Short mmCIF file of C-alpha atoms in Angstrom, two decimals:
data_model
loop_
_atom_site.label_atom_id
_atom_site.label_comp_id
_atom_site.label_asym_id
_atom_site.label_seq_id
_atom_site.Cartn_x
_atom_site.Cartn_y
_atom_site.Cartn_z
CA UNK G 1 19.64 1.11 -17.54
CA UNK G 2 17.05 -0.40 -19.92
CA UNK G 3 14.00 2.77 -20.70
CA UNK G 4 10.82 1.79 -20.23
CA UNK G 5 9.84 2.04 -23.96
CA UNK G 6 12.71 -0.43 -24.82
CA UNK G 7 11.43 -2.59 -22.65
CA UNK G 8 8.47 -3.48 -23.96
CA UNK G 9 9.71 -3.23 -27.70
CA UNK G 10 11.96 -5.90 -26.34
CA UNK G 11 9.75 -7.92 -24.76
CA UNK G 12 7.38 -8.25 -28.05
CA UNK G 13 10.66 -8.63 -29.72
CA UNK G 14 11.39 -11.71 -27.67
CA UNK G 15 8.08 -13.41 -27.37
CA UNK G 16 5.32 -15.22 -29.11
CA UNK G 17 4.47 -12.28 -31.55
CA UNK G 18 4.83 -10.70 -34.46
CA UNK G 19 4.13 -6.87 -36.01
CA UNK G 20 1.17 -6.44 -38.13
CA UNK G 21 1.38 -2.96 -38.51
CA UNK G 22 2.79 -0.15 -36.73
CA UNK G 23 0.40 -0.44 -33.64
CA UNK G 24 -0.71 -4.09 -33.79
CA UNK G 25 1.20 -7.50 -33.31
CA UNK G 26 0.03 -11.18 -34.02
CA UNK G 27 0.60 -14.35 -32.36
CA UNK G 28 2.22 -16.56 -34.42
CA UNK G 29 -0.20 -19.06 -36.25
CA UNK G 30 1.18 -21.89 -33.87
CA UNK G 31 0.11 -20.01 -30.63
CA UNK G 32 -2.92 -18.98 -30.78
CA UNK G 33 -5.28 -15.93 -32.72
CA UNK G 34 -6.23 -12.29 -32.51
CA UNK G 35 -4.06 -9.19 -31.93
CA UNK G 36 -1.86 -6.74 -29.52
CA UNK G 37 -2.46 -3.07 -29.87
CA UNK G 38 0.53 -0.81 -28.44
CA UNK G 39 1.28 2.72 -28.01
CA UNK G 40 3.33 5.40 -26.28
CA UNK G 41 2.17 8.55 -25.18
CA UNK G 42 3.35 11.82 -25.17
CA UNK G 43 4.43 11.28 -21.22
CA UNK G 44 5.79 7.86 -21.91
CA UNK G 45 3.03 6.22 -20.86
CA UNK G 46 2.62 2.02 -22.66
CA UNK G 47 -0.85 1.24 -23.69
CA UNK G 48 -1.14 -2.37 -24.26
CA UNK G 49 -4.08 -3.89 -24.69
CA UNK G 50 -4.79 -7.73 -25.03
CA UNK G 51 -7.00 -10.02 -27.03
CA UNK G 52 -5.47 -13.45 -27.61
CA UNK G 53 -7.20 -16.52 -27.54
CA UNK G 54 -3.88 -18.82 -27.51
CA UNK G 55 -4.08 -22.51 -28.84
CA UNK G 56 -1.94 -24.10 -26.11
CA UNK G 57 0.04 -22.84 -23.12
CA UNK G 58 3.56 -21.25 -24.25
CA UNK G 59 5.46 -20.43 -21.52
CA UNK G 60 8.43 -17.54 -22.31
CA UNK G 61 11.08 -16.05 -20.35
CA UNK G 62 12.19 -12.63 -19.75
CA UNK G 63 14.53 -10.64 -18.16
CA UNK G 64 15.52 -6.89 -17.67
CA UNK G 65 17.78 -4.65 -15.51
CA UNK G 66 15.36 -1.81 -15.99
CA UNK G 67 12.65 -0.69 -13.67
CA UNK G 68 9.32 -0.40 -14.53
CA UNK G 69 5.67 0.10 -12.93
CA UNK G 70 2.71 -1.11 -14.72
CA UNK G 71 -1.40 -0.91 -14.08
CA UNK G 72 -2.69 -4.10 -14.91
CA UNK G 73 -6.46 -4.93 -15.59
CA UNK G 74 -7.54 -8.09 -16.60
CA UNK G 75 -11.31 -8.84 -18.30
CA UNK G 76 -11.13 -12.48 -19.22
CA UNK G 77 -8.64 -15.26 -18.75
CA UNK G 78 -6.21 -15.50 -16.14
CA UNK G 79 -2.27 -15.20 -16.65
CA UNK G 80 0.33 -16.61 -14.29
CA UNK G 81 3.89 -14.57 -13.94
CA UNK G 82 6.58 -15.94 -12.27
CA UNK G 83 9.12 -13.33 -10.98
CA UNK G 84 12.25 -14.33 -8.46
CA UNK G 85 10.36 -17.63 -7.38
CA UNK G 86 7.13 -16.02 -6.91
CA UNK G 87 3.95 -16.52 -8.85
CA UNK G 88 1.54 -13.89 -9.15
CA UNK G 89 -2.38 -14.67 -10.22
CA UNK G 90 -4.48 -12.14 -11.94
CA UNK G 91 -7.76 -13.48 -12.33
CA UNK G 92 -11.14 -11.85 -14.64
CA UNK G 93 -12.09 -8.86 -12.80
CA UNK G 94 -8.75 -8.02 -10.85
CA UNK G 95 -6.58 -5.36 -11.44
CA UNK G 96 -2.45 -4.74 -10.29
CA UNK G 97 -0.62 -2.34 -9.45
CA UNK G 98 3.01 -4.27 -9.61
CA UNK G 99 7.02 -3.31 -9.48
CA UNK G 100 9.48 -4.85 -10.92
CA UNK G 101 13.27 -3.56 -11.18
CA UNK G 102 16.50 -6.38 -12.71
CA UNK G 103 13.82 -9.02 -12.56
CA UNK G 104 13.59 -12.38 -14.75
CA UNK G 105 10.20 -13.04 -15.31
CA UNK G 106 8.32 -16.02 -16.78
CA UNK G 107 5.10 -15.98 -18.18
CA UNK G 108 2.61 -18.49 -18.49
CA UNK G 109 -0.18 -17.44 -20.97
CA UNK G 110 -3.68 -18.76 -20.06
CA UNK G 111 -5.74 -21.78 -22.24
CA UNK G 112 -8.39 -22.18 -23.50
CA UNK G 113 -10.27 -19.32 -22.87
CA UNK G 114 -9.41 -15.84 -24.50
CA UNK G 115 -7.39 -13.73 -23.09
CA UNK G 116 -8.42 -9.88 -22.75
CA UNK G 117 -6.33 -6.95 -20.70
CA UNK G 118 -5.15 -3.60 -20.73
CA UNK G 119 -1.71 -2.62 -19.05
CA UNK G 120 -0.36 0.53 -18.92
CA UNK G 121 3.40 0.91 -18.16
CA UNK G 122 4.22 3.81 -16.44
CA UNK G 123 7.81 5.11 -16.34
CA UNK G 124 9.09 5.08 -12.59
CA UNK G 125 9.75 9.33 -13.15
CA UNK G 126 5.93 10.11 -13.52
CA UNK G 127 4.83 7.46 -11.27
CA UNK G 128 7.38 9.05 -8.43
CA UNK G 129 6.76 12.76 -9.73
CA UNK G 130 2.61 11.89 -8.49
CA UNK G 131 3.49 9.73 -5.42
CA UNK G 132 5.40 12.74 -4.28
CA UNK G 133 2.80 15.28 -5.07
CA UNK G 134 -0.23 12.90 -3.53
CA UNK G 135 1.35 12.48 -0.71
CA UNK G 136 2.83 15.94 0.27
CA UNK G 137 -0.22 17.31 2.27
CA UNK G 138 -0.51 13.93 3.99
CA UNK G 139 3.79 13.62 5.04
CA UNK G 140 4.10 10.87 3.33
CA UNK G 141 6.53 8.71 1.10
CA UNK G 142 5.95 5.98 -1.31
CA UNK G 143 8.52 6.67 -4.10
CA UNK G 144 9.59 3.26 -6.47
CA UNK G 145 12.92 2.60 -4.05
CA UNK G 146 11.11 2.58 -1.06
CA UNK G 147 8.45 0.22 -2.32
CA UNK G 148 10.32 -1.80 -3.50
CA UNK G 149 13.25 -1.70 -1.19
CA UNK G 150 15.71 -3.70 -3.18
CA UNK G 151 13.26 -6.25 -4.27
CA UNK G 152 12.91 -7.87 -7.71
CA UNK G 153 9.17 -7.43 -7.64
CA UNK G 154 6.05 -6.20 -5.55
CA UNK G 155 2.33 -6.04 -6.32
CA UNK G 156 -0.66 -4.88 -5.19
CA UNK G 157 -4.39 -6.35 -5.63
CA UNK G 158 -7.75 -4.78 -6.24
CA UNK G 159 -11.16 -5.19 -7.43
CA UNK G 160 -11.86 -3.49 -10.88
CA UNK G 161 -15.05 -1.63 -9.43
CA UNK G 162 -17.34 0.01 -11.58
CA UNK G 163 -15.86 3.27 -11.87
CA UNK G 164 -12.38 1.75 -12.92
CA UNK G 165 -14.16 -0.61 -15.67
CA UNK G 166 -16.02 2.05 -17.62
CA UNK G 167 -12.78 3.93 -17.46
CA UNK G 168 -10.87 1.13 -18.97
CA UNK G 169 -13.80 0.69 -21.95
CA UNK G 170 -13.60 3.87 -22.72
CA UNK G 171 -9.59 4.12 -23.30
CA UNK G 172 -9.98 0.51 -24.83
CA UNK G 173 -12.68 1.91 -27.38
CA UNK G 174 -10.64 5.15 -27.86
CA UNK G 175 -7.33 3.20 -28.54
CA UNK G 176 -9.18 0.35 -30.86
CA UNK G 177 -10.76 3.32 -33.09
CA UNK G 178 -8.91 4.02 -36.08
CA UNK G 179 -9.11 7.90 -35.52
CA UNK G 180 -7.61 7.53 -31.91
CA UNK G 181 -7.01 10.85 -30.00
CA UNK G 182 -3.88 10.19 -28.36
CA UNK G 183 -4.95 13.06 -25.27
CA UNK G 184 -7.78 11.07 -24.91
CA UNK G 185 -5.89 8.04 -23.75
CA UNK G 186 -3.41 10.30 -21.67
CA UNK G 187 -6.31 11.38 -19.80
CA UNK G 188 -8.13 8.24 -19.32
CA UNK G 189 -4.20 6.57 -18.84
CA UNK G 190 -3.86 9.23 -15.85
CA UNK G 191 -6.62 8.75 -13.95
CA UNK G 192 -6.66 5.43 -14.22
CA UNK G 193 -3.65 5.49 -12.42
CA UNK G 194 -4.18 8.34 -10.17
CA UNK G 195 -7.10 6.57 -8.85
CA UNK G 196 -5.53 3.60 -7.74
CA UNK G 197 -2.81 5.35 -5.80
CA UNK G 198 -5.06 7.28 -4.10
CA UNK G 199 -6.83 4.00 -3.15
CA UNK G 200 -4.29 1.40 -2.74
CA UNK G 201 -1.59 3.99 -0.82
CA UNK G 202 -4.78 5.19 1.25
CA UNK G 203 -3.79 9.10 0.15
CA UNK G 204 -7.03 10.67 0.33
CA UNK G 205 -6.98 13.34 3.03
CA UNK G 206 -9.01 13.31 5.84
CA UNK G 207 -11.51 16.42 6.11
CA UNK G 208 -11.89 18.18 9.87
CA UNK G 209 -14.60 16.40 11.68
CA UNK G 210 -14.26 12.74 10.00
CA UNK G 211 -12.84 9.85 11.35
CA UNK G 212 -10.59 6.94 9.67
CA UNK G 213 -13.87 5.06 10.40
CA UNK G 214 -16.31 7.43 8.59
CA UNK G 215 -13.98 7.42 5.68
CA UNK G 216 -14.80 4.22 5.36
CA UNK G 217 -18.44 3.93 5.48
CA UNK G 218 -18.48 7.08 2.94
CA UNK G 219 -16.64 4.61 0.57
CA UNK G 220 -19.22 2.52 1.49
CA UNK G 221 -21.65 4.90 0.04
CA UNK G 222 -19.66 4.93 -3.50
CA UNK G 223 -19.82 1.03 -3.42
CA UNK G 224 -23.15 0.97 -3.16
CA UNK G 225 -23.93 3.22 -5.54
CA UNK G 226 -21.62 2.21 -8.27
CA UNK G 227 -23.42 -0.83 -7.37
CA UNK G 228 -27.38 0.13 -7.77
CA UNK G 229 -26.82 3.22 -10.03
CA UNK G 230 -30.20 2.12 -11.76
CA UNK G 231 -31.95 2.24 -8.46
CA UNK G 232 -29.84 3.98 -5.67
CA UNK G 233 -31.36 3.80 -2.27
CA UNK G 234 -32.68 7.15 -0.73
CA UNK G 235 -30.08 9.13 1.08
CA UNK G 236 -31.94 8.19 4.26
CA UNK G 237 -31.46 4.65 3.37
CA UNK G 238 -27.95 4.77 2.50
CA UNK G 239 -27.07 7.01 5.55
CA UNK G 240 -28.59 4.28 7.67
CA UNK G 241 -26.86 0.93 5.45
CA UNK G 242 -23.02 3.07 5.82
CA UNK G 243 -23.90 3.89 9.82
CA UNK G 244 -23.61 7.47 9.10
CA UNK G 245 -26.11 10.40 10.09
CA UNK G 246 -28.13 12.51 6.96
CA UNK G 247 -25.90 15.28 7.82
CA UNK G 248 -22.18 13.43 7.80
CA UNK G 249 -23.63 11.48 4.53
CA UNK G 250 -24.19 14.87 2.55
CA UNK G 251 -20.89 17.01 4.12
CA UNK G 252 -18.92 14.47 4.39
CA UNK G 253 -19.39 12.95 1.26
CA UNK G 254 -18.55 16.33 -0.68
CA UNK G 255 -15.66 16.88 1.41
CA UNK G 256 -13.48 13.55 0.71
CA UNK G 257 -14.68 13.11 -3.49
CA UNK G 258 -15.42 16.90 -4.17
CA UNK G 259 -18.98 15.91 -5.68
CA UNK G 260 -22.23 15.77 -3.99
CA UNK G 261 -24.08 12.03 -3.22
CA UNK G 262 -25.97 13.21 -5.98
CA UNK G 263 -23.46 14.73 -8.34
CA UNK G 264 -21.29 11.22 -8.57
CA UNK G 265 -24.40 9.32 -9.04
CA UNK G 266 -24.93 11.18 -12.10
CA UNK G 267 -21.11 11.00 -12.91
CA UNK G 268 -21.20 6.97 -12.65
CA UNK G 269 -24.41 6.77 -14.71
CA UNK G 270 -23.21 8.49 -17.34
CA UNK G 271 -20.05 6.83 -17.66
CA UNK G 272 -21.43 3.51 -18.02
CA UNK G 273 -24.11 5.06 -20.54
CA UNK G 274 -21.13 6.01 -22.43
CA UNK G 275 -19.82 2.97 -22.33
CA UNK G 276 -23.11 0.72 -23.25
CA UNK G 277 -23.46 3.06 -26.63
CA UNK G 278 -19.08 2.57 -27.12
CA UNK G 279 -19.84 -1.09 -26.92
CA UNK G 280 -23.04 -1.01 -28.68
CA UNK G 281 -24.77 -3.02 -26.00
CA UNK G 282 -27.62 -0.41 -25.92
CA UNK G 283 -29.31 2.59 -28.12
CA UNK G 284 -29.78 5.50 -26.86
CA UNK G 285 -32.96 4.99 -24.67
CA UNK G 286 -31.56 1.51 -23.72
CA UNK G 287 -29.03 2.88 -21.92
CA UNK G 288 -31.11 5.71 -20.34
CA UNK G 289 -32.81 3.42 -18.91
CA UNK G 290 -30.66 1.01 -17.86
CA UNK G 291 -28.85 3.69 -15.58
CA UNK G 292 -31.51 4.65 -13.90
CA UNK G 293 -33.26 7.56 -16.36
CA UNK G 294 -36.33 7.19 -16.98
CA UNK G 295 -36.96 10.69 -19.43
CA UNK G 296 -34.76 10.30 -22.46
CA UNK G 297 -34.53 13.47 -23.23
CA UNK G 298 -33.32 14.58 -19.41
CA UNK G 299 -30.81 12.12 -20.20
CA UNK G 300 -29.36 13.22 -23.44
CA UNK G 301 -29.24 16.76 -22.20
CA UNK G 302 -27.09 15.57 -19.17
CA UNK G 303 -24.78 13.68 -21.32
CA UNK G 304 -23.71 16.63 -23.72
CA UNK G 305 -23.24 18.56 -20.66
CA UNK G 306 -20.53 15.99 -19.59
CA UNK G 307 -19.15 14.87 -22.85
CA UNK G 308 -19.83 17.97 -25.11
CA UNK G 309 -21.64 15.48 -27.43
CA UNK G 310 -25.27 13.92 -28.31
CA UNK G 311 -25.71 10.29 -26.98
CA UNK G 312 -26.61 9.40 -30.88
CA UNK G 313 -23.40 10.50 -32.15
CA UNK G 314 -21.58 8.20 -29.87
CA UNK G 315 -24.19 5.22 -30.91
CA UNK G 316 -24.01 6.41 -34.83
CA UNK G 317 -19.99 6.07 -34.14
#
């Protein structure tokens, strides 16, 4: 059976690219312009992450008898795959989680806009060595086989939410810099992906005194703050928008995520403040502010508490 890592060499192999250097690919001057980064990690894990703006449609084929899982996150552009008579869609601001095991796929690169993605191939060991370890407390089974139950191909949907994009900037900008640390992308590679089974395979256990219902407002609660980090509503106020009483809202909400309403504000703020200086879309005080800080100063001494480094040596970067 086909690895995982010969896979993809294949498949860049096959299609409408060629190596730059070790990491990078080009499309072919007839295709289209800009580049393909790739990498393996220690655990196996494929990086791939995609800014092409392609001159005209190019459909390709390809085919495997090997299995393979893949986290798909798409920024701009929308590609259409074809797999066993089935198209799947994966517009801006959608992410996959999809299956595929002796498929033929076909590929129909998007034009005229640019394309930008990340994917991250995960070999069907790790991803069943997690499933079974999520799922153990809850009695539970999700491995590859039963998935995909003899299928060619499976997939499913989500919205990128805030949380998940600053994730994916930050292993983009990590994997883009020249000095990449490759356990840098193995951690932002892993939770990526143990995020989104927890979500889409519903695996997060349900504390003593909460309902399947109150789980669900108290994602609520992380919607809307991932939403309005700038200018969260009180706790009051988002007790009363998830339906929720003050005292569910606080226990609650530290029993399911293991941080405090307050404590994953501060998480989601930062992130994104890490990843307005990454981009340089802000200075330091820009993106203070624009998360919700209004004392600099508070701000930088919370974000070397995280990160173990001054918001200006991120910008300076």
């Amino acid at each position: 059976m086909e690895s995982l890592t010969s896979m993809y060499k294949r498949y860049f192999d096959e299609s409408l690219f060629s190596p730059k250097n070790e990491v990078s690919l080009m499309p072919r001057p007839e295709v289209g312009t800009g580049s393909i980064d790739r990498i393996t990690t220690y655990s196996g894990i494929e990086i791939v992450y995609y800014n092409i703006c392609y001159h005209a449609s190019c459909p390709f084929v390809f085919a495997s008898k090997g299995r393979m899982v893949e986290l798909q996150f798409a920024l701009s552009g929308q590609r259409q795959v074809m797999v066993s008579d089935q198209i799947y869609e994966l517009p801006a601001g959608k992410g996959a989680l999809a299956f595929m095991q002796n498929f033929q796929a076909q590929f129909y690169p998007p034009t005229p806009e640019r394309y930008v993605s990340l994917a991250l191939g995960i070999p069907v060991t790790l991803f069943d060595y997690a499933a079974n370890q999520l799922a153990t407390s809850l009695n539970r089974k999700f491995e590859f086989n039963r998935i995909l139950d003899g299928q060619a191909s499976r997939a499913y949907y989500f919205d990128i939410d805030t949380r998940s994009m600053a994730l994916v900037k930050q292993l983009i900008s990590v994997f883009t810099n020249a000095n990449r640390s490759p356990l840098m992308m193995e951690a932002f590679a892993l939770e990526l992906l143990n995020r989104h089974m927890i979500q889409l395979f519903d695996l997060i256990p349900r504390p003593r005194g909460l309902s399947t219902g109150d789980l669900q407002k108290l994602h609520r609660v992380k919607q809307v703050l991932e939403s309005c980090m700038a200018d969260p509503p009180s706790l009051q106020a988002l007790a009363k928008m998830a339906g929720v009483n003050d005292f569910k809202l606080k226990s609650g909400f530290k029993a399911c995520f293991g941080l405090t309403v307050f404590e994953y504000l501060r998480h989601i703020r930062l992130d994104y403040a890490m990843k307005l200086l990454q981009d340089g879309e802000a200075n330091v005080t820009e993106a203070a502010m624009r998360v919700g800080y209004s004392n600099v100063s508070a701000f930088s001494e919370q974000f070397f508490r995280r990160y173990g480094v001054k918001p200006s040596a991120i910008k300076n970067q």
